[in-house]
CSV table of C-alpha atoms in Angstrom, one decimal:
chain,number,residue,atom,x,y,z
A,665,MET,CA,61.3,-92.6,39.0
A,666,ASN,CA,65.0,-92.6,38.3
A,667,ASN,CA,65.5,-90.2,35.4
A,668,ASN,CA,68.7,-92.1,34.5
A,669,THR,CA,66.8,-95.3,33.8
A,670,LYS,CA,66.8,-96.1,30.1
A,671,THR,CA,63.7,-97.0,28.2
A,672,VAL,CA,63.0,-99.5,25.5
A,673,LEU,CA,60.0,-99.7,23.2
A,674,VAL,CA,59.2,-103.2,21.9
A,675,THR,CA,56.7,-104.0,19.2
A,676,GLY,CA,54.9,-107.3,19.0
A,677,ALA,CA,55.5,-108.0,22.7
A,678,SER,CA,52.4,-110.2,23.4
A,679,SER,CA,54.3,-113.5,22.9
A,680,GLY,CA,57.5,-115.2,21.7
A,681,LEU,CA,60.6,-113.1,21.2
A,682,GLY,CA,58.8,-109.8,21.8
A,683,ARG,CA,57.6,-110.8,25.2
A,684,ALA,CA,60.9,-112.4,26.1
A,685,THR,CA,62.7,-109.2,25.1
A,686,ALA,CA,60.4,-107.0,27.2
A,687,GLU,CA,60.9,-109.3,30.1
A,688,HIS,CA,64.7,-109.4,29.7
A,689,PHE,CA,65.1,-105.6,29.5
A,690,HIS,CA,62.9,-105.2,32.5
A,691,ALA,CA,65.0,-107.7,34.4
A,692,GLN,CA,68.1,-105.6,33.6
A,693,GLY,CA,66.5,-102.5,35.2
A,694,TRP,CA,65.1,-100.8,32.2
A,695,ASN,CA,61.8,-99.0,31.7
A,696,VAL,CA,59.9,-101.1,29.2
A,697,VAL,CA,57.1,-100.1,26.8
A,698,ALA,CA,55.6,-103.4,25.7
A,699,THR,CA,53.3,-102.8,22.7
A,700,MET,CA,50.9,-105.1,20.9
A,701,ARG,CA,47.7,-105.0,18.9
A,702,THR,CA,45.5,-106.1,21.8
A,703,PRO,CA,47.0,-105.2,25.2
A,704,GLU,CA,43.8,-106.3,26.9
A,705,GLY,CA,44.6,-109.9,25.9
A,706,ASP,CA,46.4,-112.6,27.8
A,707,HIS,CA,50.1,-111.6,27.2
A,708,GLY,CA,51.6,-112.5,30.6
A,709,LEU,CA,53.2,-109.1,31.2
A,710,THR,CA,52.4,-107.3,34.4
A,711,PRO,CA,52.2,-103.5,34.2
A,712,SER,CA,54.3,-101.7,36.9
A,713,ASP,CA,56.2,-98.5,37.5
A,714,ARG,CA,58.7,-99.6,34.9
A,715,MET,CA,56.4,-101.6,32.6
A,716,LEU,CA,53.9,-99.8,30.3
A,717,VAL,CA,51.7,-102.2,28.3
A,718,THR,CA,50.0,-100.3,25.5
A,719,ARG,CA,48.5,-100.7,22.0
A,720,LEU,CA,50.5,-100.4,18.9
A,721,ASP,CA,49.4,-101.9,15.6
A,722,VAL,CA,52.1,-101.5,13.0
A,723,GLN,CA,49.3,-101.2,10.3
A,724,ASP,CA,47.8,-98.3,12.2
A,725,THR,CA,49.9,-95.1,12.0
A,726,GLY,CA,47.7,-93.4,14.6
A,727,SER,CA,48.4,-96.2,17.1
A,728,ILE,CA,52.1,-95.9,16.4
A,729,ARG,CA,52.1,-92.2,17.1
A,730,SER,CA,50.0,-92.6,20.3
A,731,ALA,CA,52.3,-95.3,21.6
A,732,VAL,CA,55.4,-93.2,21.1
A,733,ALA,CA,53.8,-90.2,22.7
A,734,ALA,CA,52.6,-92.4,25.7
A,735,SER,CA,56.2,-93.7,26.1
A,736,ILE,CA,57.7,-90.3,26.3
A,737,GLN,CA,55.0,-89.0,28.6
A,738,ARG,CA,55.4,-91.9,31.0
A,739,PHE,CA,59.2,-92.3,31.0
A,740,GLY,CA,60.5,-89.0,29.6
A,741,ARG,CA,62.4,-90.6,26.7
A,742,ILE,CA,63.0,-93.6,24.5
A,743,ASP,CA,66.5,-94.9,24.2
A,744,VAL,CA,66.0,-98.1,22.2
A,745,LEU,CA,63.4,-99.2,19.6
A,746,VAL,CA,63.0,-102.9,19.0
A,747,ASN,CA,61.1,-103.5,15.8
A,748,ASN,CA,60.0,-107.1,16.5
A,749,ALA,CA,56.4,-107.3,15.2
A,750,GLY,CA,56.1,-109.6,12.2
A,751,TYR,CA,54.9,-112.9,10.9
A,752,GLY,CA,55.6,-115.3,8.0
A,753,ALA,CA,53.3,-116.1,5.1
A,754,TYR,CA,54.2,-119.5,3.6
A,755,GLY,CA,52.7,-121.3,0.6
A,756,PRO,CA,52.7,-121.3,-3.2
A,757,LEU,CA,52.8,-117.8,-4.6
A,758,GLU,CA,49.9,-118.7,-6.9
A,759,ALA,CA,47.8,-119.3,-3.8
A,760,MET,CA,48.5,-115.9,-2.2
A,761,SER,CA,45.7,-113.3,-2.5
A,762,PRO,CA,46.6,-109.7,-3.2
A,763,GLU,CA,45.4,-109.0,0.4
A,764,GLU,CA,47.8,-111.5,1.8
A,765,VAL,CA,50.7,-110.1,-0.3
A,766,ARG,CA,49.9,-106.6,1.0
A,767,ARG,CA,49.5,-107.6,4.6
A,768,GLN,CA,52.8,-109.4,4.6
A,769,PHE,CA,54.6,-106.3,3.4
A,770,ASP,CA,52.5,-104.0,5.5
A,771,VAL,CA,53.4,-105.8,8.8
A,772,ASN,CA,57.0,-106.8,8.2
A,773,VAL,CA,58.3,-103.9,6.2
A,774,LEU,CA,56.0,-100.8,6.0
A,775,GLY,CA,55.0,-101.1,9.6
A,776,LEU,CA,58.6,-101.4,10.7
A,777,ILE,CA,59.5,-98.3,8.6
A,778,ALA,CA,56.5,-96.3,10.0
A,779,THR,CA,57.4,-97.1,13.6
A,780,THR,CA,61.0,-96.2,13.0
A,781,GLN,CA,60.0,-92.9,11.4
A,782,ALA,CA,57.8,-92.1,14.4
A,783,VAL,CA,60.7,-92.5,16.9
A,784,LEU,CA,63.4,-90.8,14.8
A,785,PRO,CA,62.5,-87.2,15.6
A,786,HIS,CA,62.9,-88.0,19.3
A,787,PHE,CA,66.2,-89.7,18.7
A,788,ARG,CA,67.4,-86.8,16.6
A,789,ALA,CA,66.5,-84.3,19.3
A,790,ASN,CA,68.5,-86.4,21.8
A,791,ARG,CA,71.3,-87.1,19.4
A,792,SER,CA,71.3,-90.6,20.6
A,793,GLY,CA,69.3,-93.8,20.4
A,794,CYS,CA,69.3,-97.3,18.9
A,795,VAL,CA,67.0,-99.1,16.4
A,796,VAL,CA,67.1,-102.9,16.6
A,797,ASN,CA,65.3,-104.5,13.7
A,798,VAL,CA,64.5,-108.2,14.2
A,799,SER,CA,65.1,-109.9,10.9
A,800,SER,CA,65.8,-113.6,10.5
A,801,ILE,CA,68.1,-116.1,8.9
A,802,GLY,CA,65.4,-115.8,6.3
A,803,GLY,CA,66.7,-112.3,5.5
A,804,ARG,CA,70.0,-113.9,4.2
A,805,ILE,CA,68.8,-117.2,2.9
A,806,ALA,CA,65.5,-118.5,1.5
A,807,PHE,CA,63.5,-121.7,1.7
A,808,PRO,CA,60.9,-123.0,-0.7
A,809,LEU,CA,57.3,-121.5,-0.5
A,810,GLY,CA,58.5,-118.6,1.6
A,811,SER,CA,58.7,-116.1,-1.3
A,812,LEU,CA,56.7,-113.4,0.5
A,813,TYR,CA,58.3,-113.8,3.9
A,814,HIS,CA,61.8,-113.9,2.6
A,815,ALA,CA,61.2,-110.9,0.4
A,816,THR,CA,60.2,-108.9,3.4
A,817,LYS,CA,63.1,-110.0,5.5
A,818,PHE,CA,65.6,-109.3,2.7
A,819,ALA,CA,64.0,-105.9,2.6
A,820,VAL,CA,64.5,-105.3,6.3
A,821,GLU,CA,68.2,-106.2,5.9
A,822,GLY,CA,68.7,-103.7,3.1
A,823,PHE,CA,66.7,-101.0,4.8
A,824,SER,CA,68.8,-101.5,8.0
A,825,GLU,CA,72.1,-101.5,6.2
A,826,ALA,CA,71.4,-98.2,4.4
A,827,LEU,CA,69.8,-96.6,7.4
A,828,ARG,CA,72.9,-97.4,9.5
A,829,TYR,CA,74.9,-94.8,7.5
A,830,GLU,CA,72.1,-92.2,7.6
A,831,LEU,CA,71.5,-92.3,11.3
A,832,ALA,CA,75.2,-92.3,12.3
A,833,GLU,CA,75.0,-88.6,11.3
A,834,ILE,CA,72.7,-88.0,14.3
A,835,GLY,CA,74.4,-90.3,16.8
A,836,VAL,CA,71.8,-93.2,16.4
A,837,ALA,CA,72.8,-96.8,16.0
A,838,VAL,CA,71.1,-99.4,13.8
A,839,LYS,CA,71.3,-103.1,14.6
A,840,VAL,CA,69.9,-106.3,13.0
A,841,VAL,CA,69.2,-109.5,14.9
A,842,GLU,CA,68.9,-112.7,12.8
A,843,PRO,CA,67.2,-115.5,14.8
A,844,GLY,CA,67.0,-119.0,13.5
A,845,GLY,CA,64.2,-121.3,14.6
A,846,MET,CA,62.6,-120.6,18.0
A,847,LYS,CA,60.5,-122.9,20.2
A,848,THR,CA,57.1,-121.5,19.2
A,849,ASP,CA,54.0,-123.0,17.8
A,850,PHE,CA,54.8,-123.6,14.1
A,851,GLY,CA,51.1,-123.1,13.2
A,852,GLY,CA,50.5,-120.2,15.6
A,853,ARG,CA,50.0,-116.5,15.3
A,854,SER,CA,53.4,-115.8,13.8
A,855,LEU,CA,52.8,-118.0,10.8
A,856,ALA,CA,50.2,-117.9,8.0
A,857,VAL,CA,50.1,-121.0,5.9
A,858,VAL,CA,48.3,-120.5,2.7
A,859,ASN,CA,47.5,-123.3,0.2
A,860,ASP,CA,45.2,-124.2,-2.6
A,861,GLU,CA,44.8,-127.9,-3.0
A,862,GLY,CA,43.6,-127.3,-6.6
A,863,LEU,CA,47.2,-126.4,-7.4
A,864,GLY,CA,48.1,-130.0,-7.5
A,865,GLU,CA,51.6,-129.5,-8.9
A,866,TYR,CA,52.8,-127.8,-5.7
A,867,GLN,CA,51.2,-130.2,-3.2
A,868,PRO,CA,54.2,-132.6,-2.8
A,869,LEU,CA,56.5,-129.7,-2.1
A,870,PHE,CA,54.0,-128.1,0.2
A,871,ARG,CA,53.7,-131.2,2.3
A,872,LYS,CA,57.5,-131.7,2.4
A,873,VAL,CA,58.1,-128.1,3.5
A,874,LEU,CA,55.7,-128.5,6.4
A,875,ASP,CA,57.4,-131.8,7.3
A,876,VAL,CA,60.9,-130.2,7.3
A,877,LEU,CA,60.2,-126.8,8.8
A,878,GLY,CA,58.0,-128.0,11.7
A,879,PRO,CA,60.7,-130.0,13.4
A,880,LEU,CA,63.4,-127.3,12.6
A,881,VAL,CA,61.3,-124.7,14.5
A,882,ALA,CA,60.5,-127.1,17.3
A,883,ALA,CA,64.2,-127.9,17.8
A,884,GLY,CA,65.1,-124.2,17.7
A,885,SER,CA,66.3,-121.9,20.5
A,886,ALA,CA,64.2,-120.6,23.3
A,887,PRO,CA,63.0,-117.0,22.7
A,888,GLU,CA,64.9,-116.0,25.8
A,889,LEU,CA,68.2,-116.8,24.1
A,890,ALA,CA,67.3,-114.5,21.2
A,891,ALA,CA,66.1,-111.8,23.7
A,892,GLU,CA,69.6,-111.8,25.2
A,893,VAL,CA,71.1,-111.2,21.7
A,894,VAL,CA,68.7,-108.3,21.2
A,895,TYR,CA,69.8,-106.8,24.5
A,896,THR,CA,73.5,-107.2,23.6
A,897,ALA,CA,72.9,-105.6,20.2
A,898,ALA,CA,71.2,-102.6,21.9
A,899,THR,CA,73.8,-102.1,24.6
A,900,ASP,CA,77.2,-103.1,23.4
A,901,GLY,CA,78.1,-99.7,22.1
A,902,THR,CA,79.8,-101.0,18.9
A,903,SER,CA,79.2,-100.2,15.3
A,904,ARG,CA,78.5,-103.8,14.5
A,905,LEU,CA,75.3,-104.2,12.4
A,906,ARG,CA,74.3,-107.9,12.4
A,907,TYR,CA,73.9,-110.4,15.3
A,908,GLU,CA,73.0,-114.1,14.7
A,909,ALA,CA,70.7,-115.6,17.4
A,910,GLY,CA,70.8,-119.3,18.0
A,911,PRO,CA,73.2,-122.2,17.0
A,912,ASP,CA,71.1,-123.0,14.0
A,913,ALA,CA,71.4,-119.4,12.8
A,914,VAL,CA,75.1,-119.5,13.1
A,915,GLN,CA,75.2,-122.9,11.2
A,916,PHE,CA,72.9,-121.9,8.4
A,917,LEU,CA,74.5,-118.5,7.8
A,918,GLU,CA,78.0,-119.9,7.9
A,919,ALA,CA,77.0,-122.5,5.3
A,920,ARG,CA,75.6,-119.7,3.1
A,921,ARG,CA,78.7,-117.6,3.3
A,922,SER,CA,81.0,-120.5,2.6
A,923,SER,CA,79.1,-121.8,-0.5
A,924,ASP,CA,78.5,-120.6,-4.0
A,925,ASP,CA,74.9,-120.3,-5.2
A,926,ALA,CA,74.9,-123.7,-7.0
A,927,THR,CA,76.2,-125.6,-4.0
A,928,PHE,CA,73.9,-124.0,-1.5
A,929,PHE,CA,70.8,-124.3,-3.7
A,930,ALA,CA,71.6,-128.0,-4.3
A,931,GLY,CA,71.7,-128.5,-0.6
A,932,VAL,CA,68.4,-126.8,0.0
A,933,GLU,CA,66.8,-128.7,-2.9
A,934,ALA,CA,68.0,-132.0,-1.5
A,935,GLN,CA,66.7,-131.2,2.0
A,936,PHE,CA,63.2,-130.2,0.7
A,937,SER,CA,62.9,-132.7,-2.1
A,938,PRO,CA,59.5,-134.3,-2.0
A,939,ASP,CA,61.1,-137.6,-3.0
A,940,ARG,CA,63.2,-137.8,0.2
């Protein structure tokens, strides 16, 4: 094993952007720790001298500590942490159970924080490292029926921005990657659609949101494109914080920056209007 080879730990690496990120770093010659809740499942990654596939459930602090320890034992160090694990809960807030509310924040925010905390002592001892937090355009703009998801991604943005100042004191960089839509299954494991048809007043909007977001996601970028952005963020050596991933991300975020609230909200309302 080349002791100069750098190591990345990726959460949520069983599919989508997480798997593409693990594969991209590996192709660039890095050691990769690809973590997921069920590593014995069909994830498509092949363990090798430079690829450790192991369990990490961001809702289980014991598994986080074990994965970090296994990474250091196997490769000697961790140079980059990619906090990718997450999902989106969409639906009327009234339909969300307390358990769904807690799970959304546990996975997208508290789990990300816990994983970062577990790696920081190692980074501090080395006086180097990089934390890449996968946010979303949904951390800068919001769409109807995504109140929980957007709340968590807005939280990741604020967490990352504040942490950037803090970790600069120990030589550690913080980066945020903001993908737009990616070519994944809209109803798959990364999305939890919650509805209560008894809440009749929300049903026209609910149907319209599914009609609009489905094609937007299907027309999005390949996860491999976003993985390249993650790699750039982790390796460019700059103090830049945010990286947009995908043409739609660039388009949406530029529209948000160039519009006042009233103008932007009117555009979103027109796009998601049940009457259109």
